[in-house]
Amino acid sequence: MNWTHENKAQLAIDVGLLSQKITSRTQFAYRYALFFLLLVGFHRLVLAGLSIVSESGPLHDLLYECARVSYFLVGPLFELFGRL
């Protein structure tokens, strides 16, 4: 293949576009990983709060509901990756 100036320019454009796609997909994966780590951290924090507060009262009820919701979101992760 004869490498002309136009071929080199097109190759540079193609490589640039490919690197942008890889970067955007990597950022997308990092965002989801960070979201799930924050969700797991929130779930653990809620469970720690449940073990500290007394079993009667509005704070316990609120933490219990937060634990139920967070486990609904984090539960599949626990089943997929084991105990986090």
XYZ file of N, CA and C in Angstrom, residues 44-57 59-61 63-64:
57
model
N -23.339 -0.903 53.986
C -22.591 -1.288 55.186
C -22.749 -0.252 56.301
N -22.781 1.018 55.919
C -22.968 2.083 56.910
C -24.342 1.980 57.567
N -25.351 1.704 56.782
C -26.702 1.549 57.326
C -26.754 0.352 58.269
N -26.132 -0.756 57.881
C -26.127 -1.927 58.760
C -25.379 -1.652 60.057
N -24.291 -0.896 59.982
C -23.568 -0.526 61.199
C -24.439 0.364 62.079
N -25.178 1.279 61.464
C -26.076 2.144 62.236
C -27.188 1.350 62.899
N -27.684 0.316 62.219
C -28.727 -0.521 62.818
C -28.211 -1.258 64.046
N -26.952 -1.638 64.040
C -26.414 -2.364 65.188
C -26.150 -1.440 66.373
N -26.060 -0.137 66.126
C -25.756 0.809 67.204
C -27.011 1.331 67.887
N -28.036 1.704 67.118
C -29.215 2.334 67.710
C -30.099 1.291 68.384
N -30.924 1.766 69.297
C -31.838 0.853 69.987
C -32.912 0.372 69.020
N -33.541 -0.744 69.366
C -34.485 -1.372 68.436
C -35.848 -0.707 68.389
N -36.081 0.263 69.200
C -37.357 0.963 69.125
C -37.081 2.438 68.893
N -37.857 3.017 68.040
C -37.693 4.437 67.778
C -37.697 4.738 66.294
N -35.519 6.433 64.479
C -34.234 6.291 63.794
C -34.001 4.841 63.371
N -34.365 3.909 64.229
C -34.222 2.497 63.877
C -35.131 2.144 62.708
N -36.360 2.655 62.735
C -37.286 2.383 61.620
C -36.759 2.949 60.308
N -33.559 3.592 59.530
C -32.395 2.812 59.116
C -32.807 1.440 58.576
N -33.840 0.866 59.181
C -34.307 -0.439 58.710
C -34.848 -0.342 57.283
